[in-house]
Amino acid sequence: MDAARPPILEVRGLRKSFGHSEVLRGIDLAVAPQEMVFIIGPSGSGKSTLLRCCNRLEEPTSGAVHLGGVDLMAPSTDINAMRRKIGMVFQSFNLYPHMTALGNVTLALRKVAARSRTDAETLGMAALDRVGLAAKAKSYPGELSGGQQQRVAIARALALEPTVMLFDEPTSALDPELVGSVLAVMRELKAAGMTMLVVSHEMRFARDAADRVIFMDHGVIVEEGAPDQIFAKPREARTRAFIAGLTRS
Amino acid sequence: MNDWSRFVEAFFKSNLIEQYLPSILQGVVTTIEIALAVVVTGLAFGLALAVVRSFEIRPLNVLIIILVDILRALPPLVIVLIVYFGLPNVGVSIPSFAVLWLVLSLVLAAFAEEIFWAGILSVPKGQWEAARSTGLSFLGTLGYIVLPQAVRLTVPPITNRTVAITKNTALGTVIGVPEILNQATTAQSFSGNATPLMMGALAYIILFIPVVALGRYLETRFAWRRN
């Protein structure tokens, strides 16, 4: 990583256990501003848990998480205030079914950022416009396709103007023909300089959009590097086996 | 006298209808008053208990579960009698109207708590996570995201239970609350005829059929498109 760009998101010595099983066994990770980092690995490798520890949806057992120099684990840190700066997009969208697309996007603006309704709706419409769904502002999630729902979910995170966005398998629940629209939005975000940490199985997308790829297995980072290196010339045997398995299937 | 006129004489005697209509109507007013009071306080208290329970404070939850299970296990009539005839012996005497309101509110609250709690649990975890990830607090998430969905899911069972409990206002008759049944039985014993009881039955039907219909309407109205 470029020494001139101090990391915006930094994870040190992160460990997480569920009962007796340790799913994260000492993770160190630094993400630079505007960087797009992909985390890949077999299921159960701990990649989603790592992502969820970054905004403390999952409480780390030990270790440190810093965002923009603020210690997220410190008791004095207002985690709700910090979460506004960490947008999160989920595999199953998790839109609020009882609210319109615009309602979904503006709720946190109004209730967390304390914006007026007019302000929130202006910002919300801008966010929906950015994901190409301004025309669907009045639609309920049940009336939207999976791809549209996921783009609304991205707009919901985007509206709060986060400094980093976490994507937890954002296309895994989508029909193949809807994946492209979501990836196009992510590509646009990358072009606009958004910092992104992405857990995904979209290897082709990782290969041409990511700045860096991290391979995880059994709760540790096995290997990381530029996408070309990881996919074409992996150094570690486990990475090689994983990549080979992907191309076989 | 043929069978038909004997039947009319026993259940629909016209001069008795005229004579007792005012007192039955008075009973209707009393029943409506108690029923409304019970619905408001019972549902509010039940919802409050479910909200407290969602904080997952173990000793508090154990207490709520014990209270709720006892209230659901006991026949409401037993509680009404114990409170009305028992409490004066320890120096607490509560007017009969208040006893009925209090007991039925507690019983409705107990059932409502269980229904609301089941509703809260049935809202997917992802809804909590999405809301919390935008910085919304626990209470904000509960209030804006979880409860609106939980309450919609619970409209049909809550309506059924509410109708069932409010019908129990008839229990007021054993402690002298002048509601419909009390007025009817009083009139029946004065007149020696079942006509006032029939009037009471009709009054219940007229009163509760719209409530049942409203429940059915709410069931469809509160559904929203899911995927």
Coordinates of C-alpha atoms in Angstrom, one line a residue:
Chain A
M1 CA 0.0 0.0 0.0
D2 CA 1.0 3.6 -0.7
A3 CA 2.6 5.1 2.4
A4 CA 1.4 8.5 1.5
R5 CA -2.2 7.4 2.0
P6 CA -2.8 6.4 5.6
P7 CA -5.5 3.8 5.8
I8 CA -9.1 5.0 6.4
L9 CA -10.2 1.6 7.8
E10 CA -7.8 -0.4 9.9
V11 CA -8.3 -3.7 11.5
R12 CA -5.7 -5.1 13.9
G13 CA -5.4 -8.5 15.6
L14 CA -9.1 -9.1 15.2
R15 CA -10.4 -12.3 16.7
K16 CA -14.0 -13.5 16.9
S17 CA -15.3 -16.7 18.5
F18 CA -18.8 -18.1 18.5
G19 CA -18.9 -20.3 21.5
H20 CA -15.9 -22.6 21.2
S21 CA -15.3 -22.1 17.5
E22 CA -12.9 -19.3 16.6
V23 CA -14.0 -18.0 13.2
L24 CA -11.5 -15.1 13.0
R25 CA -8.0 -15.9 14.3
G26 CA -6.1 -12.6 14.2
I27 CA -6.9 -10.5 11.2
D28 CA -4.8 -7.4 10.2
L29 CA -6.2 -5.4 7.4
A30 CA -5.8 -1.8 6.2
V31 CA -7.9 -0.2 3.5
A32 CA -6.7 3.1 1.9
P33 CA -9.0 5.9 0.9
Q34 CA -10.7 5.2 -2.5
E35 CA -9.4 1.6 -2.5
M36 CA -11.7 -1.3 -3.5
V37 CA -10.7 -4.4 -1.7
F38 CA -12.2 -7.8 -2.4
I39 CA -12.3 -10.6 0.1
I40 CA -12.6 -14.0 -1.3
G41 CA -12.5 -17.5 0.2
P42 CA -14.4 -20.7 0.8
S43 CA -17.6 -20.5 2.8
G44 CA -16.9 -20.6 6.5
S45 CA -13.6 -18.9 6.0
G46 CA -14.8 -15.9 8.2
K47 CA -15.0 -13.3 5.4
S48 CA -18.6 -12.2 6.2
T49 CA -17.8 -12.1 9.9
L50 CA -14.8 -10.0 9.3
L51 CA -17.0 -7.5 7.3
R52 CA -19.6 -7.5 10.1
C53 CA -17.0 -6.8 12.7
C54 CA -16.0 -3.6 10.8
N55 CA -19.2 -1.9 12.0
R56 CA -19.7 -4.0 15.1
L57 CA -22.8 -5.7 13.9
E58 CA -20.8 -8.6 15.1
E59 CA -18.9 -7.8 18.4
P60 CA -15.3 -8.8 18.0
T61 CA -13.9 -11.0 20.8
S62 CA -10.6 -9.0 20.7
G63 CA -8.6 -6.7 18.5
A64 CA -9.0 -3.2 17.2
V65 CA -11.1 -1.6 14.5
H66 CA -10.3 2.0 13.5
L67 CA -12.2 4.2 11.1
G68 CA -10.6 7.5 10.1
G69 CA -8.5 7.2 13.3
V70 CA -11.4 6.7 15.6
D71 CA -11.3 3.6 17.7
L72 CA -14.6 1.8 17.1
M73 CA -14.1 -0.5 20.1
A74 CA -13.6 2.4 22.6
P75 CA -16.4 2.7 25.2
S76 CA -16.4 6.5 24.6
T77 CA -17.1 6.0 20.9
D78 CA -20.7 6.6 19.8
I79 CA -21.1 3.6 17.6
N80 CA -24.3 4.8 16.1
A81 CA -22.7 8.0 14.9
M82 CA -19.8 6.0 13.4
R83 CA -22.1 3.5 11.7
R84 CA -23.5 6.4 9.6
K85 CA -20.0 6.6 8.1
I86 CA -19.9 2.9 7.3
G87 CA -22.5 2.0 4.6
M88 CA -23.5 -1.6 4.6
V89 CA -25.1 -3.6 1.8
F90 CA -26.5 -7.1 2.6
Q91 CA -26.9 -10.3 0.6
S92 CA -30.6 -10.4 1.2
F93 CA -31.1 -6.6 0.6
N94 CA -33.0 -6.2 3.9
L95 CA -35.2 -3.3 2.7
Y96 CA -37.9 -2.2 5.0
P97 CA -41.1 -3.8 3.4
H98 CA -43.5 -1.3 4.9
M99 CA -41.8 1.7 3.4
T100 CA -41.4 3.0 -0.1
A101 CA -38.0 3.1 -1.8
L102 CA -37.7 6.7 -0.8
G103 CA -38.8 6.0 2.7
N104 CA -36.1 3.3 3.0
V105 CA -33.5 5.8 1.8
T106 CA -34.6 8.7 3.9
L107 CA -35.3 7.1 7.3
A108 CA -31.8 7.3 8.7
L109 CA -31.3 10.8 7.2
R110 CA -34.3 12.0 9.2
K111 CA -34.0 10.0 12.4
V112 CA -30.3 9.6 12.7
A113 CA -28.8 12.6 10.8
A114 CA -31.8 14.7 11.9
R115 CA -32.4 16.2 8.5
S116 CA -35.8 17.9 7.7
R117 CA -38.2 15.9 5.6
T118 CA -37.5 18.2 2.6
D119 CA -33.8 17.9 3.0
A120 CA -33.9 14.2 3.4
E121 CA -36.1 13.7 0.4
T122 CA -33.8 15.9 -1.8
L123 CA -30.8 13.8 -0.7
G124 CA -32.7 10.6 -0.9
M125 CA -33.8 11.3 -4.5
A126 CA -30.2 12.1 -5.4
A127 CA -29.1 8.8 -4.0
L128 CA -31.9 6.9 -5.9
D129 CA -31.0 8.8 -9.0
R130 CA -27.4 7.7 -8.6
V131 CA -28.4 4.0 -8.7
G132 CA -30.8 4.7 -11.6
L133 CA -34.0 4.3 -9.7
A134 CA -35.4 7.8 -9.1
A135 CA -38.5 6.7 -11.1
K136 CA -39.2 4.0 -8.5
A137 CA -39.1 6.3 -5.4
K138 CA -42.7 5.6 -4.6
S139 CA -42.5 1.8 -5.1
Y140 CA -42.5 -0.6 -2.2
P141 CA -39.8 -3.2 -2.1
G142 CA -42.2 -6.0 -2.9
E143 CA -42.9 -4.3 -6.3
L144 CA -39.2 -4.2 -7.3
S145 CA -37.0 -6.9 -8.8
G146 CA -34.1 -8.2 -6.7
G147 CA -31.6 -6.1 -8.7
Q148 CA -33.7 -3.0 -8.1
Q149 CA -34.1 -3.8 -4.4
Q150 CA -30.3 -4.2 -4.0
R151 CA -29.7 -0.9 -5.8
V152 CA -32.2 0.8 -3.4
A153 CA -30.3 -0.8 -0.5
I154 CA -27.1 0.7 -2.0
A155 CA -28.8 4.1 -2.2
R156 CA -30.0 3.8 1.4
A157 CA -26.3 3.4 2.5
L158 CA -25.1 6.0 0.0
A159 CA -27.5 8.7 1.2
L160 CA -25.7 9.0 4.5
E161 CA -22.5 9.9 2.6
P162 CA -20.4 7.1 4.1
T163 CA -16.6 7.2 4.1
V164 CA -16.5 3.5 3.5
M165 CA -18.9 0.9 2.2
L166 CA -19.1 -2.7 3.1
F167 CA -20.7 -5.2 0.6
D168 CA -21.6 -8.6 2.0
E169 CA -22.2 -10.8 -1.0
P170 CA -24.3 -8.2 -2.7
T171 CA -25.1 -10.3 -5.8
S172 CA -25.4 -13.8 -4.4
A173 CA -29.2 -13.7 -4.0
L174 CA -29.8 -12.3 -7.5
D175 CA -30.8 -14.0 -10.7
P176 CA -27.9 -14.0 -13.1
E177 CA -29.5 -11.5 -15.4
L178 CA -29.9 -8.9 -12.6
V179 CA -26.3 -9.1 -11.3
G180 CA -25.0 -6.7 -14.0
S181 CA -27.1 -3.8 -12.9
V182 CA -25.8 -4.0 -9.3
L183 CA -22.2 -4.4 -10.5
A184 CA -22.6 -1.4 -12.7
V185 CA -23.6 0.7 -9.7
M186 CA -20.6 -0.6 -7.8
R187 CA -18.3 0.3 -10.7
E188 CA -19.8 3.8 -10.8
L189 CA -19.1 4.1 -7.0
K190 CA -15.5 3.0 -7.5
A191 CA -15.1 5.6 -10.3
A192 CA -16.4 8.3 -8.0
G193 CA -13.8 7.4 -5.4
M194 CA -15.8 5.4 -2.8
T195 CA -13.8 3.3 -0.5
M196 CA -15.2 -0.3 -0.6
L197 CA -14.6 -3.6 1.1
V198 CA -16.4 -6.3 -0.7
V199 CA -17.1 -10.0 0.1
S200 CA -18.2 -11.5 -3.2
H201 CA -18.0 -14.5 -5.5
E202 CA -18.0 -12.3 -8.6
M203 CA -14.5 -13.3 -9.6
R204 CA -14.5 -11.7 -13.0
F205 CA -15.7 -8.4 -11.5
A206 CA -13.0 -8.7 -8.8
R207 CA -10.4 -9.2 -11.4
D208 CA -11.2 -6.1 -13.4
A209 CA -12.5 -3.7 -10.7
A210 CA -10.6 -4.5 -7.5
D211 CA -7.4 -2.7 -6.4
R212 CA -6.5 -5.6 -4.1
V213 CA -7.8 -9.1 -3.4
I214 CA -7.6 -10.8 -0.1
F215 CA -7.9 -14.6 0.2
M216 CA -9.1 -15.9 3.5
D217 CA -9.4 -19.4 4.8
H218 CA -10.1 -20.8 8.3
G219 CA -10.2 -17.3 9.9
V220 CA -6.9 -16.0 8.7
I221 CA -5.7 -14.0 5.7
V222 CA -3.7 -16.5 3.6
E223 CA -2.6 -14.2 0.9
E224 CA -3.3 -10.8 -0.6
G225 CA -2.2 -8.9 -3.6
A226 CA -3.2 -7.3 -6.9
P227 CA -6.1 -9.2 -8.6
D228 CA -3.8 -10.3 -11.5
Q229 CA -1.3 -11.8 -9.1
I230 CA -3.9 -13.6 -6.9
F231 CA -5.9 -15.0 -9.8
A232 CA -3.0 -15.8 -12.2
K233 CA 0.0 -16.5 -10.0
P234 CA -1.2 -17.3 -6.4
R235 CA 1.8 -17.9 -4.1
E236 CA 0.0 -20.1 -1.6
A237 CA -1.1 -23.7 -2.2
R238 CA -4.5 -23.0 -0.6
T239 CA -5.2 -20.0 -2.8
R240 CA -4.2 -22.0 -5.8
A241 CA -6.6 -24.8 -4.9
F242 CA -9.4 -22.3 -4.3
I243 CA -8.9 -20.5 -7.6
A244 CA -8.5 -23.8 -9.5
G245 CA -11.8 -25.0 -7.9
L246 CA -13.5 -21.8 -9.2
T247 CA -12.4 -22.2 -12.8
R248 CA -13.3 -25.9 -12.8
S249 CA -16.9 -25.3 -11.8
Chain B
M1 CA -101.9 -21.5 22.7
N2 CA -99.9 -23.1 19.9
D3 CA -96.2 -23.7 20.0
W4 CA -95.3 -20.7 18.1
S5 CA -97.1 -18.2 20.3
R6 CA -95.7 -20.0 23.4
F7 CA -92.2 -19.5 21.9
V8 CA -92.8 -15.8 21.3
E9 CA -94.3 -15.5 24.8
A10 CA -91.2 -17.0 26.3
F11 CA -88.5 -15.1 24.4
F12 CA -90.0 -12.1 22.6
K13 CA -92.9 -10.7 24.7
S14 CA -93.6 -7.3 23.3
N15 CA -94.6 -5.4 26.4
L16 CA -91.5 -6.6 28.2
I17 CA -89.3 -5.5 25.3
E18 CA -90.8 -2.1 25.6
Q19 CA -90.5 -2.1 29.4
Y20 CA -86.9 -3.2 29.6
L21 CA -85.4 -1.6 26.5
P22 CA -84.1 1.4 28.4
S23 CA -82.2 -0.6 31.0
I24 CA -80.8 -2.9 28.3
L25 CA -79.6 0.1 26.4
Q26 CA -78.0 1.4 29.6
G27 CA -76.3 -1.9 29.8
V28 CA -75.0 -1.5 26.3
V29 CA -73.5 1.9 27.1
T30 CA -71.8 0.4 30.2
T31 CA -70.5 -2.6 28.2
I32 CA -69.1 -0.3 25.5
E33 CA -67.4 1.9 28.1
I34 CA -65.7 -1.0 29.8
A35 CA -64.8 -2.7 26.6
L36 CA -63.2 0.4 25.2
A37 CA -61.3 1.0 28.4
V38 CA -60.1 -2.7 28.4
V39 CA -59.0 -2.6 24.8
V40 CA -57.0 0.6 25.2
T41 CA -55.2 -0.3 28.5
G42 CA -54.9 -4.0 27.7
L43 CA -53.3 -3.6 24.3
A44 CA -51.1 -0.7 25.5
F45 CA -49.9 -2.7 28.5
G46 CA -49.4 -5.8 26.4
L47 CA -47.3 -3.9 23.9
A48 CA -45.3 -2.3 26.6
L49 CA -44.6 -5.7 28.2
A50 CA -43.5 -7.0 24.8
V51 CA -41.2 -4.0 24.3
V52 CA -39.7 -4.5 27.7
R53 CA -39.2 -8.2 26.9
S54 CA -37.2 -7.3 23.7
F55 CA -34.5 -5.7 25.9
E56 CA -33.7 -9.3 26.9
I57 CA -33.0 -8.6 30.6
R58 CA -33.3 -12.1 32.0
P59 CA -34.8 -11.6 35.5
L60 CA -37.3 -9.1 34.1
N61 CA -38.3 -11.5 31.3
V62 CA -38.7 -14.4 33.7
L63 CA -41.0 -12.2 35.8
I64 CA -43.1 -11.2 32.7
I65 CA -43.4 -14.8 31.6
I66 CA -44.6 -16.0 35.0
L67 CA -47.1 -13.1 35.2
V68 CA -48.4 -13.7 31.7
D69 CA -48.7 -17.5 32.1
I70 CA -50.6 -17.1 35.4
L71 CA -53.0 -14.6 33.8
R72 CA -53.5 -16.9 30.8
A73 CA -54.0 -20.0 32.9
L74 CA -56.6 -18.6 35.3
P75 CA -60.2 -18.3 34.2
P76 CA -61.0 -14.5 34.2
L77 CA -64.0 -15.2 36.4
V78 CA -61.8 -16.5 39.2
I79 CA -59.6 -13.4 39.1
V80 CA -62.6 -11.1 39.1
L81 CA -64.0 -12.9 42.2
I82 CA -60.7 -13.0 44.1
V83 CA -60.1 -9.3 43.5
Y84 CA -63.6 -8.2 44.2
F85 CA -64.3 -10.3 47.2
G86 CA -60.8 -11.0 48.5
L87 CA -59.1 -7.6 48.4
P88 CA -61.6 -5.9 50.8
N89 CA -60.4 -8.3 53.5
V90 CA -57.0 -6.7 53.4
G91 CA -58.5 -3.2 53.4
V92 CA -58.4 -2.6 49.6
S93 CA -61.8 -2.1 48.1
I94 CA -62.2 -1.3 44.5
P95 CA -65.5 -0.4 42.8
S96 CA -66.9 -3.2 40.7
F97 CA -66.6 -1.3 37.5
A98 CA -62.9 -0.8 38.2
V99 CA -62.3 -4.4 39.2
L100 CA -63.8 -5.6 35.9
W101 CA -61.7 -3.1 33.9
L102 CA -58.5 -3.9 35.7
V103 CA -58.8 -7.7 35.5
L104 CA -59.8 -7.8 31.9
S105 CA -57.1 -5.3 31.0
L106 CA -54.5 -7.5 32.7
V107 CA -55.8 -10.7 31.0
L108 CA -55.9 -9.0 27.6
A109 CA -52.4 -7.6 28.2
A110 CA -51.1 -11.1 29.0
F111 CA -52.4 -12.5 25.7
A112 CA -51.4 -9.4 23.7
E113 CA -47.9 -9.5 25.1
E114 CA -47.4 -13.1 23.8
I115 CA -48.8 -12.2 20.4
F116 CA -46.8 -9.0 20.1
W117 CA -43.7 -10.8 21.2
A118 CA -44.2 -13.5 18.7
G119 CA -44.7 -10.7 16.1
I120 CA -41.4 -9.0 17.1
L121 CA -39.5 -12.3 16.9
S122 CA -40.9 -13.0 13.4
V123 CA -39.4 -9.9 12.0
P124 CA -36.2 -11.1 10.2
K125 CA -32.9 -10.4 11.9
G126 CA -31.8 -8.7 8.7
Q127 CA -34.2 -5.9 9.4
W128 CA -32.6 -5.1 12.7
E129 CA -29.1 -5.3 11.1
A130 CA -30.0 -3.1 8.2
A131 CA -31.5 -0.4 10.5
R132 CA -28.6 -0.6 13.0
S133 CA -26.1 -0.4 10.2
T134 CA -27.4 3.0 9.3
G135 CA -26.9 4.3 12.8
L136 CA -30.4 3.8 14.1
S137 CA -30.5 3.0 17.8
F138 CA -32.1 -0.1 19.4
L139 CA -35.2 1.8 20.3
G140 CA -35.3 3.7 16.9
T141 CA -35.1 0.3 15.1
L142 CA -37.8 -1.2 17.3
G143 CA -40.1 1.8 16.8
Y144 CA -39.6 2.6 13.1
I145 CA -38.8 -0.8 11.7
V146 CA -39.6 -3.8 13.9
L147 CA -42.9 -2.8 15.6
P148 CA -44.7 -1.5 12.5
Q149 CA -44.0 -4.9 10.8
A150 CA -44.7 -6.9 14.0
V151 CA -48.0 -5.2 14.7
R152 CA -49.2 -5.7 11.1
L153 CA -48.5 -9.4 11.4
T154 CA -50.4 -9.6 14.6
V155 CA -53.6 -7.8 13.6
P156 CA -55.6 -11.0 13.0
P157 CA -54.7 -12.8 16.3
I158 CA -54.9 -9.6 18.3
T159 CA -58.4 -8.9 16.9
N160 CA -59.6 -12.4 17.8
R161 CA -58.2 -12.2 21.2
T162 CA -59.6 -8.7 21.8
V163 CA -63.1 -9.7 20.8
A164 CA -62.8 -12.8 23.1
I165 CA -61.7 -10.7 26.1
T166 CA -64.2 -7.9 25.6
K167 CA -67.0 -10.4 25.6
N168 CA -65.9 -11.3 29.1
T169 CA -67.4 -7.9 30.2
A170 CA -70.4 -10.2 30.8
L171 CA -68.5 -11.5 33.9
G172 CA -69.3 -8.1 35.5
T173 CA -72.8 -9.5 36.2
V174 CA -71.5 -11.5 39.1
I175 CA -70.1 -8.5 40.9
G176 CA -73.0 -6.2 40.0
V177 CA -71.5 -4.1 37.2
P178 CA -74.6 -2.9 35.3
E179 CA -73.6 -4.1 31.9
I180 CA -75.8 -5.8 29.4
L181 CA -76.0 -9.3 31.0
N182 CA -76.5 -7.8 34.5
Q183 CA -79.4 -5.6 33.3
A184 CA -80.9 -8.6 31.4
T185 CA -80.7 -11.0 34.3
T186 CA -82.1 -8.4 36.7
A187 CA -85.0 -7.8 34.3
Q188 CA -85.5 -11.5 33.8
S189 CA -85.8 -12.2 37.6
F190 CA -88.3 -9.3 38.0
S191 CA -90.4 -10.4 35.0
G192 CA -90.0 -14.1 35.3
N193 CA -89.5 -14.2 31.5
A194 CA -86.5 -14.9 29.3
T195 CA -87.3 -12.0 26.9
P196 CA -84.8 -9.6 28.6
L197 CA -82.1 -12.3 28.2
M198 CA -82.9 -12.6 24.5
M199 CA -82.7 -8.8 24.2
G200 CA -79.3 -9.0 25.9
A201 CA -78.2 -11.6 23.4
L202 CA -79.3 -9.5 20.5
A203 CA -77.5 -6.5 22.0
Y204 CA -74.2 -8.5 22.1
I205 CA -74.7 -9.6 18.5
I206 CA -75.4 -6.0 17.3
L207 CA -72.4 -4.8 19.3
F208 CA -69.8 -7.4 18.3
I209 CA -70.7 -8.3 14.7
P210 CA -69.2 -5.0 13.5
V211 CA -66.1 -5.6 15.6
V212 CA -65.6 -9.0 14.1
A213 CA -66.2 -7.5 10.6
L214 CA -63.7 -4.8 11.4
G215 CA -61.2 -7.4 12.3
R216 CA -61.6 -9.1 8.9
Y217 CA -61.2 -5.8 7.2
L218 CA -58.0 -4.9 9.1
E219 CA -56.6 -8.3 8.2
T220 CA -56.7 -7.5 4.5
R221 CA -56.0 -3.8 4.9
F222 CA -52.8 -4.4 6.9
A223 CA -51.3 -6.9 4.6
W224 CA -48.6 -5.5 2.3
R225 CA -47.0 -7.0 -0.8
R226 CA -44.2 -9.3 0.2
N227 CA -41.7 -11.1 -2.0

